[in-house]
PDB file of C-alpha atoms and ligand atoms in Angstrom:
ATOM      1  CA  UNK A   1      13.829 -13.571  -3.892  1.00 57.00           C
ATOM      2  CA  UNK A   2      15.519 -11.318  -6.197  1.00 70.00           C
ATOM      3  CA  UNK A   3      12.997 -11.242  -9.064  1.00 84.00           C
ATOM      4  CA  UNK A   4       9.316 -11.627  -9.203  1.00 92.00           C
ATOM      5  CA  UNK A   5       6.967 -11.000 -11.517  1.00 96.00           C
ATOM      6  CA  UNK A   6       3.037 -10.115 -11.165  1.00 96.00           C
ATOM      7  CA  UNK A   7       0.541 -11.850 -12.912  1.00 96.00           C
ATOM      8  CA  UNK A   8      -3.284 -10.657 -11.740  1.00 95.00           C
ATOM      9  CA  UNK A   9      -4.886 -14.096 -13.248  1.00 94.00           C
ATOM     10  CA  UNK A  10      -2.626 -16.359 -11.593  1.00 92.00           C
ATOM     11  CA  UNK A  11      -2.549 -20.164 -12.328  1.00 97.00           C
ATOM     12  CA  UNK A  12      -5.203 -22.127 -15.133  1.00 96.00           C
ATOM     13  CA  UNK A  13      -4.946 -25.715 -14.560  1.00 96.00           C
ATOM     14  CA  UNK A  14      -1.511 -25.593 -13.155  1.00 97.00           C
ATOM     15  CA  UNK A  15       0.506 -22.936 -15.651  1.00 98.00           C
ATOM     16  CA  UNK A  16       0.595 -19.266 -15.690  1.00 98.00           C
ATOM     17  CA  UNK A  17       0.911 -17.348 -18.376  1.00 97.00           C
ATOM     18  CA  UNK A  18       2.986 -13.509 -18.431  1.00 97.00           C
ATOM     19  CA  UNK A  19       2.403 -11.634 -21.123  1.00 95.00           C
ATOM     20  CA  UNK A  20       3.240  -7.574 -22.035  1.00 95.00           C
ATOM     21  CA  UNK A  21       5.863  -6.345 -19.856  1.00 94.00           C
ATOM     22  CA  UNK A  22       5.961  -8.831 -17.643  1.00 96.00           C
ATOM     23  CA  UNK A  23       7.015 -11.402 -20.411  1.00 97.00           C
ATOM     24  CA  UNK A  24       9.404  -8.671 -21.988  1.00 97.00           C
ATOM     25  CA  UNK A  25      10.979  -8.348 -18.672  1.00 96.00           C
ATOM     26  CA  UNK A  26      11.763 -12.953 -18.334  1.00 97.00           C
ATOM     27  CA  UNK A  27      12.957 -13.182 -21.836  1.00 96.00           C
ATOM     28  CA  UNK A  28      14.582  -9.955 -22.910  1.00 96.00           C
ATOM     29  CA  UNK A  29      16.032  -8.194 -19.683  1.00 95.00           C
ATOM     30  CA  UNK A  30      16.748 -11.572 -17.601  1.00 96.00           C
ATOM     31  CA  UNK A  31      16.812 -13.677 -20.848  1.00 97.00           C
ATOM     32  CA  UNK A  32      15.472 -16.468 -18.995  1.00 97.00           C
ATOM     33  CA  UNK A  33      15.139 -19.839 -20.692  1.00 97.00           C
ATOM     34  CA  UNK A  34      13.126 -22.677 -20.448  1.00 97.00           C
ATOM     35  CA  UNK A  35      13.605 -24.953 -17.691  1.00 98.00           C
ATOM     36  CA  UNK A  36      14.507 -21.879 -15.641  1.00 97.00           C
ATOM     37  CA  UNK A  37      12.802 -20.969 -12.048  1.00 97.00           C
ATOM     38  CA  UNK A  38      10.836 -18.118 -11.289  1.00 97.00           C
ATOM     39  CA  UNK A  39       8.942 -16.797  -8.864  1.00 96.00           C
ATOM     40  CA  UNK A  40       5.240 -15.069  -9.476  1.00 97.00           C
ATOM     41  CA  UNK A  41       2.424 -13.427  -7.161  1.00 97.00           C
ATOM     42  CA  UNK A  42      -0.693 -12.819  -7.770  1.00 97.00           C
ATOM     43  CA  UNK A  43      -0.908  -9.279  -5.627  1.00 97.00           C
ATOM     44  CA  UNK A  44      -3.581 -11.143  -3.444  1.00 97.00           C
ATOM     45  CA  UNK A  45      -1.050 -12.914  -1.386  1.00 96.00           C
ATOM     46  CA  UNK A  46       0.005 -16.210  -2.905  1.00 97.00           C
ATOM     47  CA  UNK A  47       3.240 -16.492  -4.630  1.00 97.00           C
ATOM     48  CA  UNK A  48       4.095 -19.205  -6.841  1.00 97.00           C
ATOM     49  CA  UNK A  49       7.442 -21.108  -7.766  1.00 97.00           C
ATOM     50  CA  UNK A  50       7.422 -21.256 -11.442  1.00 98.00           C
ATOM     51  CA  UNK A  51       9.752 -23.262 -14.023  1.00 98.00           C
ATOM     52  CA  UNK A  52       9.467 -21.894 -17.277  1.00 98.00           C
ATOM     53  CA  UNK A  53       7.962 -23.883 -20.239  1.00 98.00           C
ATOM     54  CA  UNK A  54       7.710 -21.501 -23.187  1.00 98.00           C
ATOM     55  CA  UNK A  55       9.700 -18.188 -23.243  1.00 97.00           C
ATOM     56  CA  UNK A  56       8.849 -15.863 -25.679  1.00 96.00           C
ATOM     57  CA  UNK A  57       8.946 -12.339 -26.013  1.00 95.00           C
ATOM     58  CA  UNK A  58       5.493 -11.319 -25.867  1.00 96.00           C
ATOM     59  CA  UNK A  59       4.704 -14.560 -23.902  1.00 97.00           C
ATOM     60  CA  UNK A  60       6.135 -16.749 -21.202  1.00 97.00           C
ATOM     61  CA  UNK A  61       4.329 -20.008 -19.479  1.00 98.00           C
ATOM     62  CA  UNK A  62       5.597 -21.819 -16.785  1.00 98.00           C
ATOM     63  CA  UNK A  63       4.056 -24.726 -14.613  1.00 98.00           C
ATOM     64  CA  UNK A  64       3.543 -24.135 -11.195  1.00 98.00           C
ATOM     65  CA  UNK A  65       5.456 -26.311  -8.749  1.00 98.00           C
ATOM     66  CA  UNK A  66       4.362 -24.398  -5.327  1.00 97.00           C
ATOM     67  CA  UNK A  67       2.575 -22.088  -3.851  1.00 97.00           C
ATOM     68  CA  UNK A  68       2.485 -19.795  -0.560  1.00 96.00           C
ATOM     69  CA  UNK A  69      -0.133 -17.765   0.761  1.00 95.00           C
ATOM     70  CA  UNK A  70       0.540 -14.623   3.304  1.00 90.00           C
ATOM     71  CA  UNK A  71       4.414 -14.966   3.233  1.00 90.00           C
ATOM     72  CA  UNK A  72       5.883 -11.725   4.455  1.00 92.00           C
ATOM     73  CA  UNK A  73       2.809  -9.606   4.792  1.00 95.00           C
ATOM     74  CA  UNK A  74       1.611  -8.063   7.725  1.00 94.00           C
ATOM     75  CA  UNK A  75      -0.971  -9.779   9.762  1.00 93.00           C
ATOM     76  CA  UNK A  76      -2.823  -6.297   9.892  1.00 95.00           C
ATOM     77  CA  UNK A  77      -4.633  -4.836   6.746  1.00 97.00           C
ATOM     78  CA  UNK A  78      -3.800  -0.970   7.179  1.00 98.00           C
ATOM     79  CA  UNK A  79      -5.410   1.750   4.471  1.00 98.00           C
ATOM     80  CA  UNK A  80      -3.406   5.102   4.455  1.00 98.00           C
ATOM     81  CA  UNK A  81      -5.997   7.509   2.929  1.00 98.00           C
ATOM     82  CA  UNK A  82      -4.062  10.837   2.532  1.00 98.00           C
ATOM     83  CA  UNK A  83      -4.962  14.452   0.772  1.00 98.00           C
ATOM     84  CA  UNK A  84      -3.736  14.717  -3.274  1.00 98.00           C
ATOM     85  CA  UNK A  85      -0.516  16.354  -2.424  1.00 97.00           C
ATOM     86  CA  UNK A  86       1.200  18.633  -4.897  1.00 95.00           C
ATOM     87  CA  UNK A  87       3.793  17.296  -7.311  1.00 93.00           C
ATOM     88  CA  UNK A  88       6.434  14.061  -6.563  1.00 94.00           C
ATOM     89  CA  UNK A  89       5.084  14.118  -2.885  1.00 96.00           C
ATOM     90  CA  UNK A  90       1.838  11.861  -3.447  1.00 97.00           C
ATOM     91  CA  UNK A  91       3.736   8.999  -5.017  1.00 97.00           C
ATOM     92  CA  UNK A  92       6.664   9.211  -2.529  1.00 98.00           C
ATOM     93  CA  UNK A  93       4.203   8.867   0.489  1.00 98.00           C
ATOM     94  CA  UNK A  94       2.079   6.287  -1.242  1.00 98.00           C
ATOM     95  CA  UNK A  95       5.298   4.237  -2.413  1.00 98.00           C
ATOM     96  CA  UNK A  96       6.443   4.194   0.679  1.00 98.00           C
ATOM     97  CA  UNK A  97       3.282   3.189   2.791  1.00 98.00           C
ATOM     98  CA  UNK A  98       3.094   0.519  -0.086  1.00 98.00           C
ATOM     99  CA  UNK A  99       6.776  -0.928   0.621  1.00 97.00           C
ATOM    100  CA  UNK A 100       5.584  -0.381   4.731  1.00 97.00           C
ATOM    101  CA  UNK A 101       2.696  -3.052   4.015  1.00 97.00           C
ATOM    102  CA  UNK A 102      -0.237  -1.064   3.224  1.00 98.00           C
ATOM    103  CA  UNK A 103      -3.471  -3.126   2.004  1.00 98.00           C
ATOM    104  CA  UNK A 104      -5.560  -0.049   0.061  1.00 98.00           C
ATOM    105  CA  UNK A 105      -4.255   3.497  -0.565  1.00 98.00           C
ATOM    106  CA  UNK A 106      -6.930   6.229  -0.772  1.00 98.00           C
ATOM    107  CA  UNK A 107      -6.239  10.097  -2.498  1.00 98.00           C
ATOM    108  CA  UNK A 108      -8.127  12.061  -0.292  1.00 98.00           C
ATOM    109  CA  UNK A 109      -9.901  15.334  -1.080  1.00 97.00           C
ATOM    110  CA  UNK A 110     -10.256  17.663   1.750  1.00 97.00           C
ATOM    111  CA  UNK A 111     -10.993  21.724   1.886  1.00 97.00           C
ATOM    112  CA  UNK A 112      -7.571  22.738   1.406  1.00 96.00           C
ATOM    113  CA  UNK A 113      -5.966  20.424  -0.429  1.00 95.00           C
ATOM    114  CA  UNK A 114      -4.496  21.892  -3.491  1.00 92.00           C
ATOM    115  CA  UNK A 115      -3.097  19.008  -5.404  1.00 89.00           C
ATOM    116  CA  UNK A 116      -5.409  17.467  -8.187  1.00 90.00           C
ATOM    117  CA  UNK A 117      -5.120  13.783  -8.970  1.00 94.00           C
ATOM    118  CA  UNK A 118      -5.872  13.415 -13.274  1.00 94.00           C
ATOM    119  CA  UNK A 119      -5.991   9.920 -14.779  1.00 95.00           C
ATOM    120  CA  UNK A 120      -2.617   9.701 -15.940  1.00 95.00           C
ATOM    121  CA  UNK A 121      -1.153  10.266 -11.971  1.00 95.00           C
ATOM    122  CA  UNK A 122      -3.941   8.054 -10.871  1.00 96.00           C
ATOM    123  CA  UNK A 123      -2.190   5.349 -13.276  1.00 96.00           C
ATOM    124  CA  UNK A 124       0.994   6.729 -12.022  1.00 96.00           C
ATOM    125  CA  UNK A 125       0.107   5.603  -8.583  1.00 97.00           C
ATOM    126  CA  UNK A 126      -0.861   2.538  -9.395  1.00 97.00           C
ATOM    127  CA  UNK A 127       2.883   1.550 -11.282  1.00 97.00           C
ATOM    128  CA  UNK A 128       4.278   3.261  -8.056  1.00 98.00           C
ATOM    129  CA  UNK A 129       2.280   0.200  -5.966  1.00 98.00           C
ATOM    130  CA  UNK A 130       3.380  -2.055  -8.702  1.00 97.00           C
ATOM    131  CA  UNK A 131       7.048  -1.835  -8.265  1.00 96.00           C
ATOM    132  CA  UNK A 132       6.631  -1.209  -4.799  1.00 97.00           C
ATOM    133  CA  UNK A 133       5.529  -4.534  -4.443  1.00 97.00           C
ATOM    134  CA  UNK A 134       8.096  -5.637  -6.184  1.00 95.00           C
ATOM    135  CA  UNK A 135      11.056  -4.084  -5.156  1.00 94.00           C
ATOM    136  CA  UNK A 136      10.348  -5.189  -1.369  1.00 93.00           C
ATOM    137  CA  UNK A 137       9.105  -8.558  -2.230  1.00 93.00           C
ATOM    138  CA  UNK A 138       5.907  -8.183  -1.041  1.00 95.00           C
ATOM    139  CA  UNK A 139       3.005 -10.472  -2.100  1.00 97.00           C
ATOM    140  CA  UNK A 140       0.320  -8.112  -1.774  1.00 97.00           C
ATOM    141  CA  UNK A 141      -0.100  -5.270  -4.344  1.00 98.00           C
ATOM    142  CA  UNK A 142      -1.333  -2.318  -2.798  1.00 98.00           C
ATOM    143  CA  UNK A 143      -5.015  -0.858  -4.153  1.00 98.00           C
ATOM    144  CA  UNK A 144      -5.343   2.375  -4.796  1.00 98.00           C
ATOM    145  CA  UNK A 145      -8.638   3.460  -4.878  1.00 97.00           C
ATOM    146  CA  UNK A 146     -10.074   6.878  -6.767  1.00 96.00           C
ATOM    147  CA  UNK A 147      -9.790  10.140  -4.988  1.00 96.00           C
ATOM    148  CA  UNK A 148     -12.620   9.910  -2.431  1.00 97.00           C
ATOM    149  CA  UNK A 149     -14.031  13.478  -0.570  1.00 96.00           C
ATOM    150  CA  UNK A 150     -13.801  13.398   3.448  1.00 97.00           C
ATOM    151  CA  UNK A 151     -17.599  12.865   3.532  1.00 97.00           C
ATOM    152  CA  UNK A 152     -17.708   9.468   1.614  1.00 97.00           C
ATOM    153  CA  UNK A 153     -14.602   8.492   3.261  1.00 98.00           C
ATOM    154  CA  UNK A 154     -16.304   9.418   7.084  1.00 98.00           C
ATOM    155  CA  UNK A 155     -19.237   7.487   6.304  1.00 97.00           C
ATOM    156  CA  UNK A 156     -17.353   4.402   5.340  1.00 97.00           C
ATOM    157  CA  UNK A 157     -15.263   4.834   8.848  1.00 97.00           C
ATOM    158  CA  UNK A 158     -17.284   2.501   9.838  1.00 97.00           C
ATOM    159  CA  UNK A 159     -16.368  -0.395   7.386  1.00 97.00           C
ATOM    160  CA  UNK A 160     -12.855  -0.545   9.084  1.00 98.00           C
ATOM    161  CA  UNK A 161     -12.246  -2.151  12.685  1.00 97.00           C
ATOM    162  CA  UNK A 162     -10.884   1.096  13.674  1.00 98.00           C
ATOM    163  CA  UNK A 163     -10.421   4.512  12.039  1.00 98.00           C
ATOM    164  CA  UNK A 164      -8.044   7.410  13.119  1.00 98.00           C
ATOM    165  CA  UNK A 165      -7.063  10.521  11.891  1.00 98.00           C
ATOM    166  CA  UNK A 166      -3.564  12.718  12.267  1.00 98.00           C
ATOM    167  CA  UNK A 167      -4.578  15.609  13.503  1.00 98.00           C
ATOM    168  CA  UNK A 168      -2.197  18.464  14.346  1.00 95.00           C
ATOM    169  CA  UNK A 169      -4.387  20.364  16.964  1.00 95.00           C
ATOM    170  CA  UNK A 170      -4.770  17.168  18.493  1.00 95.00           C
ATOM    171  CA  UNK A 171      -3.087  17.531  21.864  1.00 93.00           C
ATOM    172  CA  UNK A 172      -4.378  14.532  24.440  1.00 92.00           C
ATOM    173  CA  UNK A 173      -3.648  11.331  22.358  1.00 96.00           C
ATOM    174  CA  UNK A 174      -0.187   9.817  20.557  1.00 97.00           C
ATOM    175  CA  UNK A 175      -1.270   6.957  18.028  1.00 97.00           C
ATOM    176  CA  UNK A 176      -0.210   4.404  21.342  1.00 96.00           C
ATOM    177  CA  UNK A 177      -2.957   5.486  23.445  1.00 96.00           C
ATOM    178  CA  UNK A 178      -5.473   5.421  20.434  1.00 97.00           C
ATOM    179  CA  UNK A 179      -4.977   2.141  18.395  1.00 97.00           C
ATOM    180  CA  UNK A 180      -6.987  -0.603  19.078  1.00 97.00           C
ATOM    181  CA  UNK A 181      -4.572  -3.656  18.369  1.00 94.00           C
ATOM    182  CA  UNK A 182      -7.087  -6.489  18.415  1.00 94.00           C
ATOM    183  CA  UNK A 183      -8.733  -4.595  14.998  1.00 94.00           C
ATOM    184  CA  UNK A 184      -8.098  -6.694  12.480  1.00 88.00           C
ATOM    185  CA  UNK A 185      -8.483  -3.495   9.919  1.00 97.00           C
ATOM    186  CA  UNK A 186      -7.315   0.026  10.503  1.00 98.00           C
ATOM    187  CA  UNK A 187      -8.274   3.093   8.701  1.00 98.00           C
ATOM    188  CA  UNK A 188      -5.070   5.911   9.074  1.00 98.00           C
ATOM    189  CA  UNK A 189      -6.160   9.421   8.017  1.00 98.00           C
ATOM    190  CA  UNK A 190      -3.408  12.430   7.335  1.00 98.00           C
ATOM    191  CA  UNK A 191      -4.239  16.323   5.793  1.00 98.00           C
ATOM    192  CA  UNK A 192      -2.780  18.239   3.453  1.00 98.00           C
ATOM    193  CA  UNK A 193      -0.267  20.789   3.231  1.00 96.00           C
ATOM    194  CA  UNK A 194      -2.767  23.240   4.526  1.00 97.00           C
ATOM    195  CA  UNK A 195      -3.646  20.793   7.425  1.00 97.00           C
ATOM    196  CA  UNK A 196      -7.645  19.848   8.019  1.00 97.00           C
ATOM    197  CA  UNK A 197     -10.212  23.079   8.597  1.00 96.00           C
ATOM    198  CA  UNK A 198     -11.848  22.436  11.978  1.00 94.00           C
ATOM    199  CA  UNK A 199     -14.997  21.419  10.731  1.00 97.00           C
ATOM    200  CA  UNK A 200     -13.967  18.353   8.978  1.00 97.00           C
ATOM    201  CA  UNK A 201     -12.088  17.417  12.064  1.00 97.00           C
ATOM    202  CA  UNK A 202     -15.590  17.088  13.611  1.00 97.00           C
ATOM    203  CA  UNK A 203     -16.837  15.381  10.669  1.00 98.00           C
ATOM    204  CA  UNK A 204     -14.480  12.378  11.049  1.00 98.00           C
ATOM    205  CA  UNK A 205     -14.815  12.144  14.802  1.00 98.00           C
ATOM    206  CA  UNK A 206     -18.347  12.237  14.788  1.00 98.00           C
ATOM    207  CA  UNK A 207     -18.058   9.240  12.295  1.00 98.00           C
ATOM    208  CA  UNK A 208     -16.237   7.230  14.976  1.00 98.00           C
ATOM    209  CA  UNK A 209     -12.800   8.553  13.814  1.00 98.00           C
ATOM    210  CA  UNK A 210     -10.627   9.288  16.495  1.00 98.00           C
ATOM    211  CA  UNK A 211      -7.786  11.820  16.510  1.00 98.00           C
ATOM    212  CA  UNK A 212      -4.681  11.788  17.235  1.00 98.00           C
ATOM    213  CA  UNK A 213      -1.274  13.794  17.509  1.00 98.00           C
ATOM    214  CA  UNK A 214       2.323  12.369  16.333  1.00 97.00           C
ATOM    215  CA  UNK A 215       3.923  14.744  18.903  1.00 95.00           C
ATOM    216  CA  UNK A 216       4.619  18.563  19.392  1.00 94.00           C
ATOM    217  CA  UNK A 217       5.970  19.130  16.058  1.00 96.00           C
ATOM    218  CA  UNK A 218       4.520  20.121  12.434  1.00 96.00           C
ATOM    219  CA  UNK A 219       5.570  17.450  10.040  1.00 97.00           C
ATOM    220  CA  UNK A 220       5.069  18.162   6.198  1.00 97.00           C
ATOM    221  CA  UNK A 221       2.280  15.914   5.314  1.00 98.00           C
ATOM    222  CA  UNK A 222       4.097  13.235   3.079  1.00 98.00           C
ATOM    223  CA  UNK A 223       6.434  12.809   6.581  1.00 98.00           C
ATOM    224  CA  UNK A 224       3.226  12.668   8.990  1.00 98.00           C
ATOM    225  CA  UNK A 225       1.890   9.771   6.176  1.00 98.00           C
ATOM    226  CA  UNK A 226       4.917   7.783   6.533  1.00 98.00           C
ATOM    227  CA  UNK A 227       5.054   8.590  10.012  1.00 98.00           C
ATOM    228  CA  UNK A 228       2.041   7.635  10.630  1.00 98.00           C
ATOM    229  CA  UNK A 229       2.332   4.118   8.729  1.00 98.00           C
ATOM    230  CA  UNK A 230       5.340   3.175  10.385  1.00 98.00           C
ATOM    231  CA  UNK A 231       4.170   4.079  14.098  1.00 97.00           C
ATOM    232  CA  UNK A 232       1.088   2.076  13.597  1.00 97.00           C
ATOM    233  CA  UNK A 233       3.135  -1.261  11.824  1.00 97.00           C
ATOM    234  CA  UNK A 234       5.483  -0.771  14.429  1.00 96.00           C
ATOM    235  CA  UNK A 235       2.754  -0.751  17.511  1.00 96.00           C
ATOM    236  CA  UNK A 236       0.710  -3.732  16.071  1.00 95.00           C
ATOM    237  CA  UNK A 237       4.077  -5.826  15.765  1.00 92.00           C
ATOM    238  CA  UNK A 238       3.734  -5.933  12.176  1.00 93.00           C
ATOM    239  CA  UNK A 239       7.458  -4.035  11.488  1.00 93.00           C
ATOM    240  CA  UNK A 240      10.852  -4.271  13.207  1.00 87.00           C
ATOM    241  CA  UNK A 241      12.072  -7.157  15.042  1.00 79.00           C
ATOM    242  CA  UNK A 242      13.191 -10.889  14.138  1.00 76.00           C
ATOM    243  CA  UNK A 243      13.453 -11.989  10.505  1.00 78.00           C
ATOM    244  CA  UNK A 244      12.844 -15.236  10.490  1.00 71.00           C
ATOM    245  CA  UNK A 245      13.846 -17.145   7.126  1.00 69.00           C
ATOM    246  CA  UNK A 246      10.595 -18.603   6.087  1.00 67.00           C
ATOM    247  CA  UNK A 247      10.048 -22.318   5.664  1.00 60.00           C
ATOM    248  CA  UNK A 248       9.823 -23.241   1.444  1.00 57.00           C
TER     249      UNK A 248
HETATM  250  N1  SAH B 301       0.196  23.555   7.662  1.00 76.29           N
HETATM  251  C1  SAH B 301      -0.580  23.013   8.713  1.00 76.29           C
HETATM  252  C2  SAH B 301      -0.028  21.670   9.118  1.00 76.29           C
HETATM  253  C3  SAH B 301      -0.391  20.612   8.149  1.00 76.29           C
HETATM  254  S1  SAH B 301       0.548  19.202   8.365  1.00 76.29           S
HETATM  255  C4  SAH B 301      -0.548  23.924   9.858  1.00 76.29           C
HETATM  256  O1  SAH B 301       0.445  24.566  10.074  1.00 76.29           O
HETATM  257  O2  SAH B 301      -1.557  23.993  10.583  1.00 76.29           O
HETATM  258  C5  SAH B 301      -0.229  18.089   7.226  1.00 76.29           C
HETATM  259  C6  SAH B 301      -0.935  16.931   7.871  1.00 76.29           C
HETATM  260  O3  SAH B 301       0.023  16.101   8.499  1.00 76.29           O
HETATM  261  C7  SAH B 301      -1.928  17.268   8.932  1.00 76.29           C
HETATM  262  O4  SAH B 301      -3.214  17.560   8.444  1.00 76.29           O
HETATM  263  C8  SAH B 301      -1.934  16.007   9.797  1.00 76.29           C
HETATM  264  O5  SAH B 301      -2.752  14.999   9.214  1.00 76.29           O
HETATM  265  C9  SAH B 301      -0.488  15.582   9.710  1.00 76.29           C
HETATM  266  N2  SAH B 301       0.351  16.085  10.802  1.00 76.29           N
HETATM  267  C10 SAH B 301       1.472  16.818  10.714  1.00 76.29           C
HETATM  268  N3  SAH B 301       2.022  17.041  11.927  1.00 76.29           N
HETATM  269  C11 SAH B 301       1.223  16.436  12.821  1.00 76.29           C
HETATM  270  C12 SAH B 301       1.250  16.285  14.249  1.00 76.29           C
HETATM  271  N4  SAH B 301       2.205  16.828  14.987  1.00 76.29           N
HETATM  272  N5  SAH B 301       0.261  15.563  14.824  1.00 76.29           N
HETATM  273  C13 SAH B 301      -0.724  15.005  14.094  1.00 76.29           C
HETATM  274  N6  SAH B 301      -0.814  15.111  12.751  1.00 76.29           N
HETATM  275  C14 SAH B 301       0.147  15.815  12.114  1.00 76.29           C
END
C-alpha cells in the first residue's frame, strides 16, 4: 500500500467521500481518475478498497468494494504519556511512538518540565499522528489527548490494564520483569529533561504505577520514550519478527 488516504466519517451507504486535502491530494498530486483504486482508513482500524467515482478537486467519491478491520496493528493498545519537551523533541518522540503502534499519546505536565504545549503545537501533534499513520501504513490514527498534570493522569492509572513509569532512580526492575503481558491495555510513563522530583514518583506508584529502569544509563527523554515504546512492542510480540503478507 503505497498511498492511503484518511477519511474520519468513513463509508454512507457504500461510498466515501474525501474532501479538503485529502481530495487535493487524489486529484491534483496523484491525478487520479475515475475508475481508479484507492485505498482509505478510517483511523479506527478498518481500511477500505476504494474505486473512484467522481474526482474533483475539492471532492472525490468512490464506492467501497472491501473492507478490513485490525490489519497491521498491534494486538496491544499502548498509550505513551510523556512530559511537553522543549522544541522539535515532542513531535519526534510522539511521531515515532505513533509509527511504533501507539493507540493514545498524552503531553504530560510534571514539576520540571519546561516545555509548554500552545494550541498551534497541540495541532502540530496531531498532523505529526496524521502522517505518521500514513507514512507506515497503519490503520489506526494515533489520539493525542490535551496536556494532562501527573495527578489526573495517576488517578486514571487505573483505567489501563497496567500502568508503568520510566524511572531513572529505579534500580530493581527492567520493563521485562514489570510488564504484565496478558493486559490487554498498557499505560507507559517517561519524565522530562529534568527527570521526575521524588515525590511524584510516589504519586504514580501509590496509584498502582509501577517503576521501572531501562538500564544503568541516562537516556535524554525523547530516547527513553522511544525506548521505552519499542521494549514494550517488542516484549508483548507486537514488533519484530515474521511479516506475513496479509490475506486481501
Ligand atoms: N536529567 C535527569 C534524567 C532525566 S531523563 C537526571 O539526570 O536525573 C528523562 C526521563 O527519561 C526520565 O524521567 C525517565 O522517565 C526516562 N529515563 C531516562 N533514562 C532512564 C533510565 N535509565 N531508566 C528509566 N528511565 C529513564
Amino acid at each position: 500500500m503505497s498511498e492511503c488516504y484518511y477519511s474520519p466519517a468513513g463509508p454512507r451507504d457504500g461510498r466515501i467521500t474525501l474532501g479538503g486535502a485529502e481530495a487535493r491530494h487524489v486529484s491534483r498530486v496523484m491525478r487520479h481518475q475515475r475508475g481508479d483504486k484507492i485505498v482509505v482508513v478510517d483511523g479506527l482500524g478498518t481500511e477500505f478498497d476504494v474505486v473512484l467515482e467522481a474526482v474533483r478537486p475539492n471532492e472525490v467519491v468512490g464506492r467501497v468494494l472491501a473492507a478490513a478491520t485490525g490489519r497491521r496493528e498491534p494486538r496491544h493498545s499502548v498509550t505513551l504519556a510523556l512530559a511537553v519537551l522543549k522544541g522539535d523533541k515532542l513531535a519526534l518522540a510522539c511521531e515515532q511512538a505513533a509509527e511504533l503502534g501507539i493507540s493514545r499519546f498524552i503531553p504530560l505536565k510534571t514539576e520540571r518540565t519546561i516545555g509548554r504545549l500552545s494550541a498551534a503545537r497541540l495541532e502540530r501533534l496531531q498532523g505529526v499522528a496524521l502522517a505518521a499513520m500514513k507514512s507506515c501504513t497503519r490503520t489506526v490514527l494515533t489520539v493525542i489527548e490535551p496536556v494532562q498534570d501527573l495527578a489526573r493522569l495517576a488517578s486514571r492509572a487505573a483505567e489501563y490494564g497496567q500502568a508503568l513509569v520510566a524511572y531513572e532512580d529505579e534500580y530493581e526492575s527492567g520493563l521485562d520483569n514489570v510488564l504484565d503481558r496478558r493486559a490487554s491495555s498498557l499505560l507507559l510513563v517517561v519524565g522530562p529533561e529534568g527527570g521526575f522530583a521524588p515525590d511524584e514518583v510516589r504519586v504514580l506508584n501509590s496509584a498502582g504505577v509501577k517503576s521501572f529502569s531501562l538500564g544503568p544509563r541516562r537516556l535524554r527523554a525523547e530516547t527513553a520514550a522511544t525506548t521505552v515504546v519499542v521494549s514494550a512492542m517488542q516484549l508483548l510480540g507486537d514488533l519484530g519478527g515474521r511479516n506475513a503478507p496479509e490475506q486481501p
